[in-house]
Short mmCIF file of C-alpha atoms and ligand atoms in Angstrom, two decimals:
data_model
loop_
_atom_site.label_atom_id
_atom_site.label_comp_id
_atom_site.label_asym_id
_atom_site.label_seq_id
_atom_site.Cartn_x
_atom_site.Cartn_y
_atom_site.Cartn_z
CA MET A 168 117.76 91.16 83.10
CA LYS A 169 117.68 88.41 85.70
CA ARG A 170 116.50 88.14 89.29
CA LEU A 171 117.99 85.37 91.40
CA LEU A 172 117.06 84.45 94.97
CA TYR A 173 118.90 81.94 97.11
CA ILE A 174 119.02 80.84 100.73
CA SER A 175 122.20 79.65 102.46
CA THR A 176 123.62 78.88 105.88
CA ALA A 177 126.59 80.68 107.44
CA ARG A 178 129.32 78.41 108.77
CA SER A 179 129.21 80.62 111.84
CA ILE A 180 127.36 83.86 112.55
CA LEU A 181 129.28 86.76 111.01
CA PRO A 182 130.33 89.41 113.57
CA PRO A 183 128.92 92.86 112.64
CA SER A 184 132.35 94.13 111.53
CA GLU A 185 132.73 91.24 109.08
CA LEU A 186 129.22 91.71 107.74
CA ASP A 187 129.99 95.42 107.23
CA GLU A 188 133.13 94.56 105.33
CA LEU A 189 131.29 91.99 103.21
CA LEU A 190 128.63 94.59 102.35
CA THR A 191 131.16 97.31 101.52
CA LYS A 192 133.03 95.00 99.11
CA SER A 193 129.81 93.60 97.64
CA ARG A 194 128.38 97.08 97.01
CA LYS A 195 131.55 98.14 95.20
CA ALA A 196 131.62 94.98 93.03
CA ASN A 197 127.86 95.09 92.39
CA ALA A 198 127.93 98.74 91.35
CA MET A 199 130.65 97.90 88.78
CA ALA A 200 128.59 94.96 87.46
CA ASP A 201 125.25 96.83 87.42
CA ILE A 202 123.85 94.47 90.09
CA THR A 203 121.34 95.50 92.71
CA GLY A 204 119.74 93.46 95.46
CA LEU A 205 119.08 92.75 99.08
CA LEU A 206 120.66 90.52 101.70
CA VAL A 207 118.50 89.41 104.63
CA VAL A 208 120.49 88.00 107.55
CA GLY A 209 118.46 85.89 109.98
CA GLY A 210 120.57 84.03 112.53
CA ARG A 211 122.82 81.73 110.49
CA ARG A 212 120.63 82.02 107.40
CA PHE A 213 121.21 84.32 104.45
CA LEU A 214 118.45 85.13 101.98
CA GLN A 215 119.77 87.17 99.08
CA VAL A 216 118.30 88.62 95.91
CA LEU A 217 120.55 89.59 93.00
CA GLU A 218 119.27 91.48 89.99
CA GLY A 219 121.04 92.65 86.88
CA PRO A 220 122.34 91.65 83.45
CA ASP A 221 122.16 87.84 82.97
CA GLU A 222 125.91 87.28 82.74
CA ALA A 223 126.71 89.51 85.70
CA VAL A 224 124.15 87.79 87.94
CA ALA A 225 125.40 84.33 86.92
CA GLU A 226 129.04 85.28 87.47
CA THR A 227 128.33 86.91 90.84
CA TYR A 228 126.30 83.92 92.03
CA VAL A 229 129.14 81.53 91.12
CA ARG A 230 131.57 83.69 93.11
CA ILE A 231 129.18 83.89 96.07
CA SER A 232 128.49 80.15 95.99
CA ARG A 233 132.24 79.44 96.35
CA ASP A 234 132.51 81.65 99.43
CA PRO A 235 133.57 79.49 102.40
CA ARG A 236 131.65 81.71 104.84
CA HIS A 237 128.42 79.95 103.92
CA VAL A 238 127.26 76.54 102.74
CA ALA A 239 124.19 74.70 101.48
CA LEU A 240 123.08 77.29 98.94
CA VAL A 241 119.63 76.59 97.50
CA LYS A 242 118.51 78.63 94.52
CA LEU A 243 114.85 79.49 95.08
CA HIS A 244 114.29 81.55 91.99
CA ASP A 245 116.26 82.49 88.85
CA LYS A 246 114.16 84.25 86.29
CA GLU A 247 114.18 86.74 83.44
CA VAL A 248 112.45 89.92 84.60
CA PRO A 249 111.55 93.06 82.64
CA ILE A 250 112.36 95.48 85.46
CA ARG A 251 114.16 95.55 88.79
CA ALA A 252 112.23 95.10 92.03
CA PHE A 253 115.30 95.81 94.20
CA GLY A 254 116.81 98.63 92.19
CA SER A 255 117.43 101.04 95.06
CA TRP A 256 120.42 99.26 96.59
CA ALA A 257 123.76 97.98 95.21
CA MET A 258 123.20 95.55 98.10
CA GLY A 259 120.73 96.45 100.81
CA CYS A 260 120.79 94.60 104.11
CA GLU A 261 117.93 93.75 106.45
CA GLN A 262 117.92 91.98 109.79
CA GLY A 263 115.84 88.84 109.43
CA GLY A 264 114.17 86.46 111.87
CA VAL A 265 115.59 83.12 112.98
CA ALA A 266 114.21 80.01 111.32
CA SER A 267 114.11 76.53 112.77
CA ALA A 268 116.50 74.28 110.85
CA SER A 269 113.88 71.51 110.75
CA ALA A 270 111.24 73.69 109.07
CA SER A 271 110.45 73.38 105.35
CA LEU A 272 112.20 75.80 103.01
CA GLU A 273 109.03 77.83 102.60
CA GLU A 274 108.57 78.07 106.40
CA GLN A 275 112.20 79.09 106.78
CA VAL A 276 111.77 81.88 104.23
CA TYR A 277 108.67 83.09 106.13
CA ALA A 278 110.56 83.08 109.45
CA ILE A 279 113.53 84.95 107.98
CA ILE A 280 111.35 87.66 106.44
CA ALA A 281 109.03 87.93 109.47
CA PRO A 282 110.62 91.17 110.80
CA ILE A 283 110.46 92.87 107.39
CA THR A 284 107.61 95.37 107.50
CA ASP A 285 107.88 96.87 104.02
CA PRO A 286 104.83 95.34 102.28
CA THR A 287 106.42 95.40 98.82
CA LEU A 288 109.51 93.54 100.00
CA ARG A 289 107.40 91.01 101.90
CA ALA A 290 105.22 90.37 98.88
CA TYR A 291 108.24 89.71 96.68
CA PHE A 292 109.82 87.24 99.08
CA MET A 293 106.56 85.38 99.71
CA GLY A 294 105.94 85.19 95.97
CA PHE A 295 109.40 83.78 95.35
CA ALA A 296 109.07 81.16 98.08
CA GLU A 297 105.65 80.07 96.83
CA THR A 298 106.85 79.82 93.23
CA HIS A 299 109.63 77.55 94.39
CA THR A 300 107.50 75.20 96.47
CA ARG A 301 105.01 74.82 93.62
CA MET A 302 107.74 73.61 91.23
C1 FMN B 636 126.04 85.89 102.09
C2 FMN B 636 127.03 86.49 101.13
C3 FMN B 636 126.60 87.44 100.21
C4 FMN B 636 127.49 88.00 99.30
N1 FMN B 636 127.04 88.91 98.38
C5 FMN B 636 127.88 89.41 97.45
C6 FMN B 636 127.42 90.30 96.45
O1 FMN B 636 126.25 90.68 96.40
N2 FMN B 636 128.32 90.75 95.54
C7 FMN B 636 129.63 90.37 95.54
O2 FMN B 636 130.39 90.80 94.69
N3 FMN B 636 130.09 89.54 96.50
C8 FMN B 636 129.24 89.05 97.45
N4 FMN B 636 129.73 88.20 98.43
C9 FMN B 636 131.19 87.99 98.51
C10 FMN B 636 131.69 86.96 97.52
O3 FMN B 636 131.29 85.69 97.95
C11 FMN B 636 133.23 87.01 97.42
O4 FMN B 636 133.79 86.85 98.66
C12 FMN B 636 133.69 88.34 96.89
O5 FMN B 636 132.98 88.68 95.73
C13 FMN B 636 135.18 88.33 96.55
O6 FMN B 636 135.42 87.30 95.64
P1 FMN B 636 136.90 86.94 95.19
O7 FMN B 636 137.64 86.63 96.45
O8 FMN B 636 136.74 85.73 94.30
O9 FMN B 636 137.41 88.13 94.48
C14 FMN B 636 128.84 87.62 99.34
C15 FMN B 636 129.27 86.68 100.27
C16 FMN B 636 128.38 86.10 101.17
C17 FMN B 636 128.86 85.10 102.17
#
């Protein structure tokens, strides 16, 4: 079981109808592949967690990374985990905050997750960002 976190930048902000469509398709594909996760959308930034069987996560990430709707993907975390932390959603979606493009990656992650009030979710994202910056 793997958990992967990445940050990326939308070419242009997705209108709500397009985001809805993206989520509907993603949830269908993720359910088939036993993937769960969360997508946080903050301005033009996406922060997404994918969890599931190793192969399925790797294959889904490759597909996502080729998607022309976003660029500059940076993998923040890609790790074997014993259990899911985001098991409740085939792909949940949260509205994130807007990060300054000149901020460090860690500061950008903090800005994007700022509106998230769920303490468990916050703790996971902060932990991931810190792990990355320590590497
Ligand atoms: C920010 C973002 C997140 C995405 N998340 C997922 C996802 O969790 N699962 C998924 O199957 N596709 C996701 N997609 C869509 C894929 O990139 C791709 O468009 C879709 O899987 C269809 O791929 P195909 O055209 O190669 O069949 C995401 C796209 C973007 C831009």
